[in-house]
């Protein structure tokens, strides 16, 4: 599934039934009874609309396939984030920057950069959804970038990078990807520290924005209290390149001995390359394993930690090819927690007993559904799977549910053995030592 | 509010009330108690909140933390086969949580729409005959202790708690979760007595959101029916201590990196005609502390913000300033100047229009998750309002005039108390 708090939905009925609780397997149900409309506009923009008139708000999102460190041969850390922020903060020909428009409408604008994609999302009251679609597409399809916008973007990006560098799961994911992949967007990572952000120029940002933010490279996602007709409000742009950026296949490195890196936080990370997004059974199996082992409070690893003062998180990130299974361990007792994690991963290759499996799958389904209650969460789901090249498999739809319903203890165990059986990439993050008082004086 | 043809078996529909702007909540009679149902068929999950009039206000002078201890203990009941109730709910694909407010405690159950009845049956078992033995209370105290420690690490939370204690009288002014020492003093009999006194079916109601149907109908009825019969001897009422002409200054020290200033104002409650204007004022105050940004600044990176406690009547609005990001003195001065200006003369129509537009947008995003949407309905009902009262606020904000803002600024925002949460002094500091 998408990284972080993502989404999905599925076999409500099957998952809700503990072993023996119901005599017959009820039919599968999708996450939402209101359908999605998907297509491509004449300008080449892909769109996905999922209306739910009972929602109090609407989400308008633009997703782009674009490397976090730019298209150039030399990575420019933080470029996709800074470029997207700069466009939002610059004054377009309409006169009002998107950031200010969102503020004036009481909306929430968020911009997120992932290794191979970037998203711009506005959560807004339903009456202003069409206006945001017009403004957002006009601003990004023909991007205006000015010095004032860049300055604001660099400030925000530097702050974000600094903050995320102290977040153990974020820092570990970047570090693990840099070890697990030889080159490309995954290797380059998404955390950009203030010095790198400050080095980006207006020319860098303009060149990136012109290439990345074209209509043909865009996915417009509308969810919540919107109508399908709102897509027609999207701007177009004549003369822009008419094809989307290609999907990038990442080359996995052969894991070597554990590595150590200087960081802002102390943590240990383990990473495995997972299946491609098209291997839906295996990808769903790894989603399930991540949930069963690492779900906060309820995951089996969390419960096994006992009185240890350690934080453990784990997730499967469904990238195009390959995906990434990553585990983060931090806290004073991190070393003591590591064998517990390794043991749990090894045990995942042993089929669970049917009753435990049914309960774990029920909990998995619920948490997926629970992470898709708001328009913003749903927009994240559709946008992620669209840019990764398998929108039909987005966990908000029937297909994911059917795949999940077909999982068995044996299927899951086989996926664990295949993808989590090999030695992981292991990275230990060590905080840089502060100068001693003697040296300071 | 609109009465829908909800599919609740063996129930009687109540007369229609006022229709909300976009929301439409059906009211269903559950044999004397009520269910408030707002359906969203676009979701697969259903959320049901059981509201019980057993909040902080019910606590006596020596009962600091008892409301939370009882609620936590209810959540820690076990099924007939000995499985903790929350684990049993989770194993069936759901979740169960609770929250304590001044005028109610609420238990929130969420799960797949077609099996929510099975989950509710587990919760009903816990509510019907809870066992408050020593082991249960020990576990409940530990859980509350962890939450108290978490809250203590958040300087905004610490400041707001200080201001709440200063403003509200009686149990409503006590710390929401009590203190570790106050919790330690309660015996099983205290917990049992509180439950017996306040967990009456006659005062309770449920709100239902998300995908609804026969299973949610069964679940709602079961949750209400599980409570002991009867109602509290007297209605919940919250009283306050008026703010003085000079701000009260409350100071504490915590393990925080920077000083935090939290300012508390009396504020109109949800049903008050001045509530919409106070929301506009909230937006105006928040903007004073904002810095230019390319996106909506995440909470953790904000220099300041507001929290409107409209879960209680009378309400309190608090405004916090992160001293690590903005000079607290400058922040307070800026806020003070804006409030004095707003009270002295009407703001221009253009300014008011701008802030009304923003306040309306922010109000639309106020409650988005199922839990929040369920709370929104119940919070209004608990305060004696129409279930769709929150949905009617949008139109009311649109009608706010410059004179309304001036009146609200003068009536509510000229007197306040200040809580200072300061870093502990280091060696030699």
PDB file of C-alpha atoms in Angstrom, chain A residues 236-338:
ATOM      1  CA  UNK A 236      -5.310  22.685 -20.440  1.00  0.00           C
ATOM      2  CA  UNK A 237      -2.058  23.739 -22.037  1.00  0.00           C
ATOM      3  CA  UNK A 238      -1.366  23.797 -25.725  1.00  0.00           C
ATOM      4  CA  UNK A 239       2.037  22.781 -26.911  1.00  0.00           C
ATOM      5  CA  UNK A 240       3.101  20.853 -23.844  1.00  0.00           C
ATOM      6  CA  UNK A 241       4.747  17.476 -24.266  1.00  0.00           C
ATOM      7  CA  UNK A 242       1.984  14.967 -24.694  1.00  0.00           C
ATOM      8  CA  UNK A 243       3.363  11.912 -22.930  1.00  0.00           C
ATOM      9  CA  UNK A 244       3.715  11.086 -19.276  1.00  0.00           C
ATOM     10  CA  UNK A 245       7.071  10.465 -17.670  1.00  0.00           C
ATOM     11  CA  UNK A 246       7.990   6.786 -17.902  1.00  0.00           C
ATOM     12  CA  UNK A 247       7.791   4.464 -14.932  1.00  0.00           C
ATOM     13  CA  UNK A 248      11.229   3.902 -13.480  1.00  0.00           C
ATOM     14  CA  UNK A 249      12.463   0.406 -12.727  1.00  0.00           C
ATOM     15  CA  UNK A 250      14.875   0.466  -9.828  1.00  0.00           C
ATOM     16  CA  UNK A 251      17.916  -1.779  -9.689  1.00  0.00           C
ATOM     17  CA  UNK A 252      18.316  -3.596  -6.415  1.00  0.00           C
ATOM     18  CA  UNK A 253      21.791  -3.879  -4.977  1.00  0.00           C
ATOM     19  CA  UNK A 254      23.036  -7.086  -3.426  1.00  0.00           C
ATOM     20  CA  UNK A 255      22.865  -6.459   0.303  1.00  0.00           C
ATOM     21  CA  UNK A 256      26.279  -6.362   1.855  1.00  0.00           C
ATOM     22  CA  UNK A 257      27.272  -6.164   5.479  1.00  0.00           C
ATOM     23  CA  UNK A 258      25.326  -3.808   7.748  1.00  0.00           C
ATOM     24  CA  UNK A 259      26.244  -0.205   7.221  1.00  0.00           C
ATOM     25  CA  UNK A 260      26.382   2.737   9.576  1.00  0.00           C
ATOM     26  CA  UNK A 261      25.504   6.336   8.830  1.00  0.00           C
ATOM     27  CA  UNK A 262      25.650   9.597  10.669  1.00  0.00           C
ATOM     28  CA  UNK A 263      22.185  11.008  11.203  1.00  0.00           C
ATOM     29  CA  UNK A 264      20.092  13.290  13.378  1.00  0.00           C
ATOM     30  CA  UNK A 265      18.521  10.291  15.128  1.00  0.00           C
ATOM     31  CA  UNK A 266      19.613   6.940  16.457  1.00  0.00           C
ATOM     32  CA  UNK A 267      17.807   4.061  14.787  1.00  0.00           C
ATOM     33  CA  UNK A 268      18.232   0.765  13.012  1.00  0.00           C
ATOM     34  CA  UNK A 269      16.568   0.043   9.689  1.00  0.00           C
ATOM     35  CA  UNK A 270      15.949  -3.188   7.815  1.00  0.00           C
ATOM     36  CA  UNK A 271      14.837  -3.188   4.205  1.00  0.00           C
ATOM     37  CA  UNK A 272      13.816  -5.777   1.640  1.00  0.00           C
ATOM     38  CA  UNK A 273      12.858  -5.281  -1.998  1.00  0.00           C
ATOM     39  CA  UNK A 274       9.304  -6.435  -2.554  1.00  0.00           C
ATOM     40  CA  UNK A 275       7.193  -7.414  -5.531  1.00  0.00           C
ATOM     41  CA  UNK A 276       6.260  -5.114  -8.371  1.00  0.00           C
ATOM     42  CA  UNK A 277       2.878  -3.451  -8.112  1.00  0.00           C
ATOM     43  CA  UNK A 278       1.536  -5.788 -10.806  1.00  0.00           C
ATOM     44  CA  UNK A 279       2.187  -8.825  -8.620  1.00  0.00           C
ATOM     45  CA  UNK A 280      -0.972  -8.023  -6.717  1.00  0.00           C
ATOM     46  CA  UNK A 281      -1.195 -11.168  -4.627  1.00  0.00           C
ATOM     47  CA  UNK A 282       2.343 -10.816  -3.334  1.00  0.00           C
ATOM     48  CA  UNK A 283       2.005  -7.069  -2.771  1.00  0.00           C
ATOM     49  CA  UNK A 284      -1.221  -7.535  -0.828  1.00  0.00           C
ATOM     50  CA  UNK A 285       0.410 -10.309   1.180  1.00  0.00           C
ATOM     51  CA  UNK A 286       3.201  -7.971   2.234  1.00  0.00           C
ATOM     52  CA  UNK A 287       0.642  -5.306   3.155  1.00  0.00           C
ATOM     53  CA  UNK A 288      -1.007  -7.889   5.351  1.00  0.00           C
ATOM     54  CA  UNK A 289       2.257  -8.972   6.976  1.00  0.00           C
ATOM     55  CA  UNK A 290       3.279  -5.394   7.725  1.00  0.00           C
ATOM     56  CA  UNK A 291      -0.065  -4.785   9.394  1.00  0.00           C
ATOM     57  CA  UNK A 292      -0.102  -8.033  11.354  1.00  0.00           C
ATOM     58  CA  UNK A 293       3.401  -7.536  12.708  1.00  0.00           C
ATOM     59  CA  UNK A 294       3.755  -3.807  13.124  1.00  0.00           C
ATOM     60  CA  UNK A 295       0.377  -2.170  13.478  1.00  0.00           C
ATOM     61  CA  UNK A 296       0.623   0.271  16.420  1.00  0.00           C
ATOM     62  CA  UNK A 297      -0.573  -1.315  19.672  1.00  0.00           C
ATOM     63  CA  UNK A 298      -2.096  -4.359  17.961  1.00  0.00           C
ATOM     64  CA  UNK A 299       0.777  -5.751  15.890  1.00  0.00           C
ATOM     65  CA  UNK A 300       2.354  -8.972  17.138  1.00  0.00           C
ATOM     66  CA  UNK A 301       5.800  -7.393  17.312  1.00  0.00           C
ATOM     67  CA  UNK A 302       4.474  -4.453  19.287  1.00  0.00           C
ATOM     68  CA  UNK A 303       2.947  -6.843  21.776  1.00  0.00           C
ATOM     69  CA  UNK A 304       6.139  -8.870  22.006  1.00  0.00           C
ATOM     70  CA  UNK A 305       8.191  -5.864  23.033  1.00  0.00           C
ATOM     71  CA  UNK A 306       6.844  -6.084  26.569  1.00  0.00           C
ATOM     72  CA  UNK A 307       8.590  -3.621  28.833  1.00  0.00           C
ATOM     73  CA  UNK A 308      11.350  -2.787  26.348  1.00  0.00           C
ATOM     74  CA  UNK A 309      11.767   0.923  25.752  1.00  0.00           C
ATOM     75  CA  UNK A 310      11.831   0.648  21.970  1.00  0.00           C
ATOM     76  CA  UNK A 311       9.718   1.919  19.110  1.00  0.00           C
ATOM     77  CA  UNK A 312       9.239  -0.366  16.139  1.00  0.00           C
ATOM     78  CA  UNK A 313       7.388   0.450  12.954  1.00  0.00           C
ATOM     79  CA  UNK A 314       7.097  -1.445   9.723  1.00  0.00           C
ATOM     80  CA  UNK A 315       5.376  -0.898   6.421  1.00  0.00           C
ATOM     81  CA  UNK A 316       5.204  -2.141   2.899  1.00  0.00           C
ATOM     82  CA  UNK A 317       5.455   0.573   0.258  1.00  0.00           C
ATOM     83  CA  UNK A 318       3.870  -0.421  -3.045  1.00  0.00           C
ATOM     84  CA  UNK A 319       6.131   1.138  -5.629  1.00  0.00           C
ATOM     85  CA  UNK A 320       5.996   0.299  -9.315  1.00  0.00           C
ATOM     86  CA  UNK A 321       8.907  -2.129  -9.331  1.00  0.00           C
ATOM     87  CA  UNK A 322      10.092  -3.197  -6.874  1.00  0.00           C
ATOM     88  CA  UNK A 323       8.236  -2.335  -3.679  1.00  0.00           C
ATOM     89  CA  UNK A 324       9.942  -1.807  -0.346  1.00  0.00           C
ATOM     90  CA  UNK A 325       9.371  -3.518   2.985  1.00  0.00           C
ATOM     91  CA  UNK A 326      11.040  -1.413   5.652  1.00  0.00           C
ATOM     92  CA  UNK A 327      11.280  -1.733   9.427  1.00  0.00           C
ATOM     93  CA  UNK A 328      12.490   0.970  11.813  1.00  0.00           C
ATOM     94  CA  UNK A 329      13.695   0.284  15.354  1.00  0.00           C
ATOM     95  CA  UNK A 330      14.588   3.103  17.734  1.00  0.00           C
ATOM     96  CA  UNK A 331      14.747   3.913  21.417  1.00  0.00           C
ATOM     97  CA  UNK A 332      17.091   2.983  24.264  1.00  0.00           C
ATOM     98  CA  UNK A 333      16.300  -0.737  23.946  1.00  0.00           C
ATOM     99  CA  UNK A 334      16.530  -0.879  20.142  1.00  0.00           C
ATOM    100  CA  UNK A 335      19.277  -3.493  20.192  1.00  0.00           C
ATOM    101  CA  UNK A 336      17.193  -5.763  22.401  1.00  0.00           C
ATOM    102  CA  UNK A 337      14.211  -5.316  20.100  1.00  0.00           C
ATOM    103  CA  UNK A 338      16.136  -6.274  16.957  1.00  0.00           C
TER     104      UNK A 338
END
